[in-house]
Tab-separated table of C-alpha atoms in Angstrom:
chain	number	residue	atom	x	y	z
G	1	UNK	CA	-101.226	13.222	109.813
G	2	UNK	CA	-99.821	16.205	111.710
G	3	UNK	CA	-100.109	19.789	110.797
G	4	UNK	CA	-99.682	22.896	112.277
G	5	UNK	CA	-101.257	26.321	111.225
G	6	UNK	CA	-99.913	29.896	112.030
G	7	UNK	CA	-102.776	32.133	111.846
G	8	UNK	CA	-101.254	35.114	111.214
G	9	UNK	CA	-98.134	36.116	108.968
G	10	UNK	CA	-97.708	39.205	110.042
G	11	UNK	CA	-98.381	40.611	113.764
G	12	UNK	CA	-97.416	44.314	114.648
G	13	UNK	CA	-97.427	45.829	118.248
G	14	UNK	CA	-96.591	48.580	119.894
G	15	UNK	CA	-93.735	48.350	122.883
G	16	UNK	CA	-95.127	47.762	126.030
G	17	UNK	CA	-98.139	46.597	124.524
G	18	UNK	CA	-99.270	42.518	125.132
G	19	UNK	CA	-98.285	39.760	122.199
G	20	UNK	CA	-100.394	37.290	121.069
G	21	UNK	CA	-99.465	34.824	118.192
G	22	UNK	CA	-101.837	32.109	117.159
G	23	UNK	CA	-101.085	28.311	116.220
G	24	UNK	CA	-103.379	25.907	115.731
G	25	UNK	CA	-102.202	21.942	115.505
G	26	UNK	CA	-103.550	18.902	114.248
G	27	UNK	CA	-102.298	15.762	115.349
G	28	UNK	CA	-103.015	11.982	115.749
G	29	UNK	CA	-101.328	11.404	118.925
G	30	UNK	CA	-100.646	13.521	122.048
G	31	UNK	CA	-97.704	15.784	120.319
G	32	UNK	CA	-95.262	17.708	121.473
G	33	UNK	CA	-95.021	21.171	120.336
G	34	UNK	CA	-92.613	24.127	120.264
G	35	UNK	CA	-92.203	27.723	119.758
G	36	UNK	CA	-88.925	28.818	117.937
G	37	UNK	CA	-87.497	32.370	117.312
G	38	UNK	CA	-85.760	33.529	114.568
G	39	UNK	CA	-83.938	37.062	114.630
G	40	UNK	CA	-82.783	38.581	111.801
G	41	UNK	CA	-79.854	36.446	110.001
G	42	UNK	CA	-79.834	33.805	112.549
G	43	UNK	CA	-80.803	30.539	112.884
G	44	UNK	CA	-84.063	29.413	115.211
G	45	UNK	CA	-83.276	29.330	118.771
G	46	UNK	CA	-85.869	27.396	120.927
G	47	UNK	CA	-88.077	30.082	123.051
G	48	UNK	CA	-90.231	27.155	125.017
G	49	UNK	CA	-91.668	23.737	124.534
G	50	UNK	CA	-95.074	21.326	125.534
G	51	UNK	CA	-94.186	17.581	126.526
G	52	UNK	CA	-97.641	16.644	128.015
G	53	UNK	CA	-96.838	17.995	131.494
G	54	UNK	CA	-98.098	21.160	132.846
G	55	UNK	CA	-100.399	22.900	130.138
G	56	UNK	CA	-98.937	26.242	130.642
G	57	UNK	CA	-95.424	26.153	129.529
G	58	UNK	CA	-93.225	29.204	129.979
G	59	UNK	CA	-89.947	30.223	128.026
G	60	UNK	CA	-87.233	32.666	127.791
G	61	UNK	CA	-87.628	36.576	127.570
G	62	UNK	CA	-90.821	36.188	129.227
G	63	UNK	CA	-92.634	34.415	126.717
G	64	UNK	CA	-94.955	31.766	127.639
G	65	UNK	CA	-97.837	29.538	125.791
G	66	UNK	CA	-100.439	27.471	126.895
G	67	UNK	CA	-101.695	24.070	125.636
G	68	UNK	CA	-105.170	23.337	124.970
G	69	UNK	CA	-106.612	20.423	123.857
G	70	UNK	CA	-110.184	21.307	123.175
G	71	UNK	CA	-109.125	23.788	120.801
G	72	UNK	CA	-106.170	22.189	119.410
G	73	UNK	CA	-104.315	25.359	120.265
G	74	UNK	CA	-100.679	25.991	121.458
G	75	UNK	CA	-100.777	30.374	121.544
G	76	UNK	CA	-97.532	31.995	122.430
G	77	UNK	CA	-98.455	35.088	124.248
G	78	UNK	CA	-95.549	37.896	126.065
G	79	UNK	CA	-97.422	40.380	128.720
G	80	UNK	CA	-95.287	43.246	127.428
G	81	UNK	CA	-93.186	43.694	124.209
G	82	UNK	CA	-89.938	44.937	123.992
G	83	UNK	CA	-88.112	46.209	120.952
G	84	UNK	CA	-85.733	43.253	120.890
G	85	UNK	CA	-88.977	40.670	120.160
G	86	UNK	CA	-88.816	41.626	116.953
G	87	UNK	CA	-88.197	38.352	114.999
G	88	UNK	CA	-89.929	35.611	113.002
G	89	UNK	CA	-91.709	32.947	114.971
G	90	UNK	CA	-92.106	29.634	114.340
G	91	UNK	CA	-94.745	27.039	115.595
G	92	UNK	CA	-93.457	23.394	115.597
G	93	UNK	CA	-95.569	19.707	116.067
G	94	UNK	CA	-93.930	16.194	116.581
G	95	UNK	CA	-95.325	13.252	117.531
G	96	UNK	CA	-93.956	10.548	119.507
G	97	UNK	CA	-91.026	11.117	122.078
G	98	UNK	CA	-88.344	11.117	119.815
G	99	UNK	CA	-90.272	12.910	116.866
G	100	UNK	CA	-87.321	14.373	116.101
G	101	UNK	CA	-85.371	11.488	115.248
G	102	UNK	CA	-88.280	10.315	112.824
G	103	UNK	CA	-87.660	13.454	111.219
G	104	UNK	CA	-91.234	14.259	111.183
G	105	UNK	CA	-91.130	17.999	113.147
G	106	UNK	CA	-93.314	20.056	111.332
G	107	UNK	CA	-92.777	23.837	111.052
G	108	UNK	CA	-95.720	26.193	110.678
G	109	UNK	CA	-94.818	28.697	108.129
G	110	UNK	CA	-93.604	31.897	110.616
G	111	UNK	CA	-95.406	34.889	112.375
G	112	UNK	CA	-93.292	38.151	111.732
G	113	UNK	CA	-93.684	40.349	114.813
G	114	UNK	CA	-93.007	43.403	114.291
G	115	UNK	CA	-92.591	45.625	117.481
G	116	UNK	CA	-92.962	49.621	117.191
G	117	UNK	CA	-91.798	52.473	119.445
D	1	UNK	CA	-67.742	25.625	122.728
D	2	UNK	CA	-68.946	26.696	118.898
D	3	UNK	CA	-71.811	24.438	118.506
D	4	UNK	CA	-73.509	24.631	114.932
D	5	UNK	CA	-71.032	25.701	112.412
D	6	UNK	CA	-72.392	25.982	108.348
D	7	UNK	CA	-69.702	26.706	105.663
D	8	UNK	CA	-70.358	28.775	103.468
D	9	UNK	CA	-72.294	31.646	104.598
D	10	UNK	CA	-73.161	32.781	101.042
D	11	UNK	CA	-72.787	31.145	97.912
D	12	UNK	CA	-73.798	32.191	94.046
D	13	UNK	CA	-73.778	29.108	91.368
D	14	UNK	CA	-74.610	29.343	87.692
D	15	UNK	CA	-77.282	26.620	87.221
D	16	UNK	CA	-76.216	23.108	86.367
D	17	UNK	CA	-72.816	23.705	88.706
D	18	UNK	CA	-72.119	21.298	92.120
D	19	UNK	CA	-71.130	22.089	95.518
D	20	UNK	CA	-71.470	21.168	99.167
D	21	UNK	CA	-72.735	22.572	101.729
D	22	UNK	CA	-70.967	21.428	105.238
D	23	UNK	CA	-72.027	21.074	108.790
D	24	UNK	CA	-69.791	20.495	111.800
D	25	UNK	CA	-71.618	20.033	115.243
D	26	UNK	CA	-68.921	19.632	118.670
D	27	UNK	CA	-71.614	19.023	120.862
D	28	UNK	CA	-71.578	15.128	120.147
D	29	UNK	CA	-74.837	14.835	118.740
D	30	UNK	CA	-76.391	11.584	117.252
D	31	UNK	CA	-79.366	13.476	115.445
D	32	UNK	CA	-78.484	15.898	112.249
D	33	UNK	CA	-80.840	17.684	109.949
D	34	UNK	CA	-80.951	19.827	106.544
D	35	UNK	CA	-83.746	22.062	106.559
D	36	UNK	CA	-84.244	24.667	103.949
D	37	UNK	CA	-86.212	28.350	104.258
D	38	UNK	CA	-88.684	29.775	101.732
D	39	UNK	CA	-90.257	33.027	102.385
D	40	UNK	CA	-94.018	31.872	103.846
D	41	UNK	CA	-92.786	28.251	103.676
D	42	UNK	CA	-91.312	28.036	107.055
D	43	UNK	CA	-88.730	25.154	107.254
D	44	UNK	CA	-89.201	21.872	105.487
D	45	UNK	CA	-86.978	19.209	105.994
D	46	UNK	CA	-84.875	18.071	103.432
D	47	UNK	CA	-82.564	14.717	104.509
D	48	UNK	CA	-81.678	14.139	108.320
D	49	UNK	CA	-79.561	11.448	109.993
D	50	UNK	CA	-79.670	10.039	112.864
D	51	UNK	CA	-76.553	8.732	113.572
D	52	UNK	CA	-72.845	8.340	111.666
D	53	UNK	CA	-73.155	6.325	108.268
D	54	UNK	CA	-77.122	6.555	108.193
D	55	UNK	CA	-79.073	9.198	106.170
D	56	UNK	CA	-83.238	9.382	105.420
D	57	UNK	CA	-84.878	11.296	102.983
D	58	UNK	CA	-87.022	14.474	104.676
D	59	UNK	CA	-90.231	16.287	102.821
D	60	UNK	CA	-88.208	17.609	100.014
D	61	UNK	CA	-85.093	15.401	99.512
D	62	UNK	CA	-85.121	15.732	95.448
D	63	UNK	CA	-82.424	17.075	94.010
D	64	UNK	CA	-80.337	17.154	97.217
D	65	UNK	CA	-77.604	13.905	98.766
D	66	UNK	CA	-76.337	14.084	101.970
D	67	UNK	CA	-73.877	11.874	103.525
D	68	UNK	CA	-72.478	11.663	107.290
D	69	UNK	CA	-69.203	9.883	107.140
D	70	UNK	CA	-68.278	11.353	110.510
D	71	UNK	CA	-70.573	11.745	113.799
D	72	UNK	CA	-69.924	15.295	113.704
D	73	UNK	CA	-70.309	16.244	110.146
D	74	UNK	CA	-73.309	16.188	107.755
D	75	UNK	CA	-72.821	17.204	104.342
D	76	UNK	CA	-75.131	18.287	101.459
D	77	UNK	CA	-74.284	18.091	97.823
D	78	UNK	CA	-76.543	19.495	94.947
D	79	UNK	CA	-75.352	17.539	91.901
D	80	UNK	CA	-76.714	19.996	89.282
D	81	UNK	CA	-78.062	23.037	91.182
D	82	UNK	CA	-81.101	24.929	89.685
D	83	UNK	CA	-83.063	27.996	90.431
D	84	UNK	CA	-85.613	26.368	92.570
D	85	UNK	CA	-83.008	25.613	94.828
D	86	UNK	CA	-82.479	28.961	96.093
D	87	UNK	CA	-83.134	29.066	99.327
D	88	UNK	CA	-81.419	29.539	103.155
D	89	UNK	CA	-80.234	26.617	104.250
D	90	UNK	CA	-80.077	25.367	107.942
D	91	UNK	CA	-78.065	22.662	109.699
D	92	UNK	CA	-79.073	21.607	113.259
D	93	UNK	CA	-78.775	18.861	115.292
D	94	UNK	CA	-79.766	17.281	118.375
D	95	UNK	CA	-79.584	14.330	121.045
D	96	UNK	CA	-82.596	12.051	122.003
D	97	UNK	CA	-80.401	11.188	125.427
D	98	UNK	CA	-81.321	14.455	127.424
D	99	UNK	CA	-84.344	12.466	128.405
D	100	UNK	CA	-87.617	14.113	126.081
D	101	UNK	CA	-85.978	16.916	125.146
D	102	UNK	CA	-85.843	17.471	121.540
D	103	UNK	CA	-84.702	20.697	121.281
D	104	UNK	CA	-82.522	21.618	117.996
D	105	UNK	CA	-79.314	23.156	117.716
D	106	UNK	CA	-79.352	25.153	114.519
D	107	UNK	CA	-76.474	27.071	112.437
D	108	UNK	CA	-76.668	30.550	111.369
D	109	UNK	CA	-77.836	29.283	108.131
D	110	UNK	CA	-76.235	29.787	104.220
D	111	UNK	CA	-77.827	31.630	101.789
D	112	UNK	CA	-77.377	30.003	98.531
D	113	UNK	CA	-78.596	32.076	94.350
D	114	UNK	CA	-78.979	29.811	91.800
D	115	UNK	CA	-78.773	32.134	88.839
């Protein structure tokens, strides 16, 4: 069965400063996985995704995360924050191509990043 | 072009009462879904569809019916709401036809008290 894990509930940086959120997968099959945003009020907006091409997979706003296989890890990382990054973050599994149709994308449980001045 | 639409935004019930939560996608999409939000829950499905006049049960479809009489809309009912079921909803959708892309549309989301 497929899982995912955030590690951390709550990251806080300071502007400027490098981002690091963890997520950790388990899965049966070779999965795809996602990163989603959530500001404030809205609904998730998709920042980047992993479909078993190039490991390192980069997204809007200058996000990017890289796949790795040994250690079951999909990391979303940013070199520099910016104020606006502030937002919930979600890690997301699926197996199969069509994952989504099977309904069976799983949602870790959210990394609040807070981003300070 | 307004993509995910959710009506209402907010809605208060008295436990036991009914309503419907709607869902209008104009992007033509085959694949809807109901997720809802806990705090430290992320999202967990709750009944998807993919495709006009067929529904499936998600992760946590009790208590919930959903029914998708047109392509572009996907409704949710709560038959006798209760105070577990306050939560933010979310409607998205998607299209398995952009070749491996599964990427979801979502709505801003209704926040529903069940007092």
């Amino acid at each position: 069965a497929q899982s995912v894990t955030q590690l951390d509930s709550h990251v806080s940086v300071s502007e400027g400063t490098p981002v690091l959120l963890r997520c950790n997968y388990s899965s049966s099959y070779s999965p795809s996985l996602f990163w989603y945003v959530q500001h404030p009020n809205k609904g998730l907006q998709l920042l980047l995704k992993y479909t078993s091409a190039a490991t390192l997979v980069k997204g809007i706003n200058g996000f990017e995360a890289e796949f790795k296989k040994s250690e079951t890890s999909f990391h979303l990382t940013k070199p520099s924050a910016h104020m606006s990054d502030a937002a919930e973050y979600f890690c997301v599994v699926s197996e199969g191509g069509y994952g989504g149709s099977q309904g069976n994308l799983i949602f870790g449980k959210g990394t609040k990043l807070s981003v300070k001045p | 072009n307004a993509g995910v639409t959710q009506t209402p935004k907010f809605r208060v019930l008295k436990t036991g009462q009914s309503m419907t939560l709607l869902c209008a996608q104009d992007m033509n999409h085959e694949y809807m879904y109901w997720y809802r939000q806990d705090p430290g829950m992320g999202l967990r499905l709750i009944h998807y569809s993919v495709g006009e006049g067929t529904t499936a049960k998600g992760e946590v479809p009790d208590g919930y019916n959903v029914s998708r009489l047109k392509k572009q809309n996907f409704l949710l009912g709560l038959e006798s709401a209760a105070p577990s079921q306050t939560s933010v909803y979310f409607c998205a959708s998607t299209t398995p036809f952009e070749g491996l892309d599964e990427k979801l549309f979502f709505g801003s989301g209704t926040q529903l008290s069940v007092l």
